[in-house]
Amino acid sequence: MVNSAEFAQRLQEMLNYYGLSATAFSDAIDFNRSTISHLLSGRNKPSLEFVLKVLEKFPEVELYWLMNGKGTFPSSTGKSEQLFQGNENDLPQDLLNQEEGKFTEAPAYSNKKDEIDRIVIFFKNGHFKSYS
């Protein structure tokens, strides 16, 4: 059985991880804002439809973690990866020495092993669009 208060804490942890407000989250999963508010306050328990939408939009969320706190978040099997591994010294120096606000074309990068899995665009209003 789902404990509403503990579920609310996990839901808030998830929102913090993604940097989403309750409004942006409700828009992302196409769910009623008042329902999200009631879930965050612990007033209501999550519906099956809500849980399925969360799992569909956020692959790093594990079902068992979301429902009863068992498991990990973010999921170690989720699709998230660190976008840049390394440090500033690994960047081409001609890019680092440019004046702020001016961009130069980056040198071509070719690694046949790397393929783009997903592109996510974040908008200033809290919305995002994911392309696979």
mmCIF file of C-alpha atoms in Angstrom:
data_model
loop_
_atom_site.group_PDB
_atom_site.id
_atom_site.type_symbol
_atom_site.label_atom_id
_atom_site.label_comp_id
_atom_site.label_asym_id
_atom_site.label_seq_id
_atom_site.Cartn_x
_atom_site.Cartn_y
_atom_site.Cartn_z
ATOM 1 C CA MET A 1 0.000 0.000 0.000
ATOM 2 C CA VAL A 2 1.293 3.443 -0.934
ATOM 3 C CA ASN A 3 2.004 5.872 1.892
ATOM 4 C CA SER A 4 0.820 9.267 0.586
ATOM 5 C CA ALA A 5 3.285 11.351 2.616
ATOM 6 C CA GLU A 6 6.291 9.245 1.582
ATOM 7 C CA PHE A 7 5.113 9.207 -2.036
ATOM 8 C CA ALA A 8 4.890 13.012 -1.925
ATOM 9 C CA GLN A 9 8.516 13.180 -0.726
ATOM 10 C CA ARG A 10 9.688 10.921 -3.560
ATOM 11 C CA LEU A 11 7.704 12.936 -6.099
ATOM 12 C CA GLN A 12 9.284 16.156 -4.790
ATOM 13 C CA GLU A 13 12.734 14.539 -4.981
ATOM 14 C CA MET A 14 12.040 13.651 -8.603
ATOM 15 C CA LEU A 15 10.938 17.222 -9.408
ATOM 16 C CA ASN A 16 14.083 18.599 -7.762
ATOM 17 C CA TYR A 17 16.275 16.189 -9.744
ATOM 18 C CA TYR A 18 14.793 17.347 -13.051
ATOM 19 C CA GLY A 19 14.594 20.985 -11.939
ATOM 20 C CA LEU A 20 10.860 21.161 -12.622
ATOM 21 C CA SER A 21 8.143 23.108 -10.891
ATOM 22 C CA ALA A 22 4.842 21.360 -10.205
ATOM 23 C CA THR A 23 3.334 23.281 -13.122
ATOM 24 C CA ALA A 24 6.095 22.312 -15.550
ATOM 25 C CA PHE A 25 5.867 18.702 -14.389
ATOM 26 C CA SER A 26 2.090 18.599 -14.895
ATOM 27 C CA ASP A 27 2.556 19.996 -18.402
ATOM 28 C CA ALA A 28 5.327 17.491 -19.162
ATOM 29 C CA ILE A 29 3.164 14.493 -18.321
ATOM 30 C CA ASP A 30 -0.051 16.157 -19.532
ATOM 31 C CA PHE A 31 -1.775 15.831 -16.183
ATOM 32 C CA ASN A 32 -4.104 18.136 -14.244
ATOM 33 C CA ARG A 33 -2.208 20.668 -12.075
ATOM 34 C CA SER A 34 -4.566 20.258 -9.136
ATOM 35 C CA THR A 35 -3.909 16.509 -9.115
ATOM 36 C CA ILE A 36 -0.154 17.158 -8.918
ATOM 37 C CA SER A 37 -0.747 19.613 -6.079
ATOM 38 C CA HIS A 38 -2.839 17.055 -4.183
ATOM 39 C CA LEU A 39 -0.183 14.376 -4.680
ATOM 40 C CA LEU A 40 2.584 16.706 -3.459
ATOM 41 C CA SER A 41 0.592 17.636 -0.368
ATOM 42 C CA GLY A 42 -0.091 13.975 0.441
ATOM 43 C CA ARG A 43 -3.845 14.466 0.106
ATOM 44 C CA ASN A 44 -4.294 11.906 -2.697
ATOM 45 C CA LYS A 45 -2.659 8.665 -3.725
ATOM 46 C CA PRO A 46 -1.379 8.278 -7.289
ATOM 47 C CA SER A 47 -3.584 6.715 -9.943
ATOM 48 C CA LEU A 48 -2.367 4.055 -12.347
ATOM 49 C CA GLU A 49 -2.660 6.565 -15.209
ATOM 50 C CA PHE A 50 -0.416 9.033 -13.349
ATOM 51 C CA VAL A 51 2.245 6.408 -12.594
ATOM 52 C CA LEU A 52 2.283 5.167 -16.195
ATOM 53 C CA LYS A 53 2.712 8.699 -17.559
ATOM 54 C CA VAL A 54 5.596 9.395 -15.173
ATOM 55 C CA LEU A 55 7.359 6.175 -16.155
ATOM 56 C CA GLU A 56 6.829 6.917 -19.856
ATOM 57 C CA LYS A 57 8.203 10.475 -19.740
ATOM 58 C CA PHE A 58 10.981 9.904 -17.205
ATOM 59 C CA PRO A 59 12.819 6.621 -17.913
ATOM 60 C CA GLU A 60 15.232 7.155 -14.989
ATOM 61 C CA VAL A 61 12.355 6.667 -12.521
ATOM 62 C CA GLU A 62 11.925 3.103 -11.265
ATOM 63 C CA LEU A 63 8.402 1.903 -10.529
ATOM 64 C CA TYR A 64 9.258 0.320 -7.170
ATOM 65 C CA TRP A 65 11.176 3.371 -6.022
ATOM 66 C CA LEU A 66 8.318 5.687 -6.969
ATOM 67 C CA MET A 67 5.619 3.581 -5.332
ATOM 68 C CA ASN A 68 7.282 2.303 -2.157
ATOM 69 C CA GLY A 69 10.790 3.757 -1.932
ATOM 70 C CA LYS A 70 12.612 0.512 -2.737
ATOM 71 C CA GLY A 71 15.334 0.716 -5.326
ATOM 72 C CA THR A 72 17.285 3.740 -6.456
ATOM 73 C CA PHE A 73 16.653 7.047 -8.111
ATOM 74 C CA PRO A 74 17.830 7.917 -10.634
ATOM 75 C CA SER A 75 17.824 4.422 -12.011
ATOM 76 C CA SER A 76 21.205 3.004 -12.871
ATOM 77 C CA THR A 77 19.542 1.461 -15.946
ATOM 78 C CA GLY A 78 17.978 4.755 -17.063
ATOM 79 C CA LYS A 79 19.103 6.502 -20.213
ATOM 80 C CA SER A 80 20.712 9.477 -18.488
ATOM 81 C CA GLU A 81 24.414 9.842 -18.908
ATOM 82 C CA GLN A 82 26.818 12.566 -18.014
ATOM 83 C CA LEU A 83 26.985 14.781 -21.089
ATOM 84 C CA PHE A 84 30.612 15.804 -20.705
ATOM 85 C CA GLN A 85 33.226 13.731 -18.999
ATOM 86 C CA GLY A 86 36.499 15.439 -18.440
ATOM 87 C CA ASN A 87 37.632 18.908 -17.556
ATOM 88 C CA GLU A 88 38.185 22.281 -19.141
ATOM 89 C CA ASN A 89 41.706 21.305 -20.212
ATOM 90 C CA ASP A 90 40.212 18.791 -22.642
ATOM 91 C CA LEU A 91 38.495 21.583 -24.612
ATOM 92 C CA PRO A 92 40.198 23.092 -27.646
ATOM 93 C CA GLN A 93 42.042 26.238 -26.508
ATOM 94 C CA ASP A 94 40.781 28.334 -29.428
ATOM 95 C CA LEU A 95 37.246 27.949 -28.051
ATOM 96 C CA LEU A 96 38.250 28.966 -24.532
ATOM 97 C CA ASN A 97 39.996 32.191 -25.560
ATOM 98 C CA GLN A 98 37.028 33.738 -27.358
ATOM 99 C CA GLU A 99 35.307 36.859 -26.093
ATOM 100 C CA GLU A 100 32.125 36.226 -24.163
ATOM 101 C CA GLY A 101 29.057 36.224 -26.379
ATOM 102 C CA LYS A 102 30.982 35.378 -29.548
ATOM 103 C CA PHE A 103 30.945 31.870 -30.880
ATOM 104 C CA THR A 104 33.226 30.048 -33.238
ATOM 105 C CA GLU A 105 32.568 26.841 -35.023
ATOM 106 C CA ALA A 106 33.845 23.864 -33.087
ATOM 107 C CA PRO A 107 36.282 21.544 -34.810
ATOM 108 C CA ALA A 108 34.659 18.527 -36.421
ATOM 109 C CA TYR A 109 34.308 15.565 -34.111
ATOM 110 C CA SER A 110 34.023 12.109 -35.527
ATOM 111 C CA ASN A 111 33.660 8.985 -33.478
ATOM 112 C CA LYS A 112 31.857 6.221 -35.307
ATOM 113 C CA LYS A 113 31.055 4.417 -32.031
ATOM 114 C CA ASP A 114 29.056 7.296 -30.569
ATOM 115 C CA GLU A 115 25.480 7.711 -31.700
ATOM 116 C CA ILE A 116 22.937 10.234 -30.498
ATOM 117 C CA ASP A 117 20.247 8.492 -28.478
ATOM 118 C CA ARG A 118 18.087 11.434 -27.506
ATOM 119 C CA ILE A 119 18.035 15.225 -27.735
ATOM 120 C CA VAL A 120 16.186 17.213 -25.072
ATOM 121 C CA ILE A 121 15.368 20.908 -25.499
ATOM 122 C CA PHE A 122 14.522 22.864 -22.342
ATOM 123 C CA PHE A 123 12.417 26.017 -22.660
ATOM 124 C CA LYS A 124 12.556 28.979 -20.261
ATOM 125 C CA ASN A 125 8.922 28.417 -19.221
ATOM 126 C CA GLY A 126 9.815 25.024 -17.729
ATOM 127 C CA HIS A 127 8.610 22.903 -20.631
ATOM 128 C CA PHE A 128 10.836 20.530 -22.504
ATOM 129 C CA LYS A 129 10.706 18.504 -25.700
ATOM 130 C CA SER A 130 12.471 15.184 -26.128
ATOM 131 C CA TYR A 131 13.426 13.774 -29.516
ATOM 132 C CA SER A 132 14.483 10.145 -29.869
#
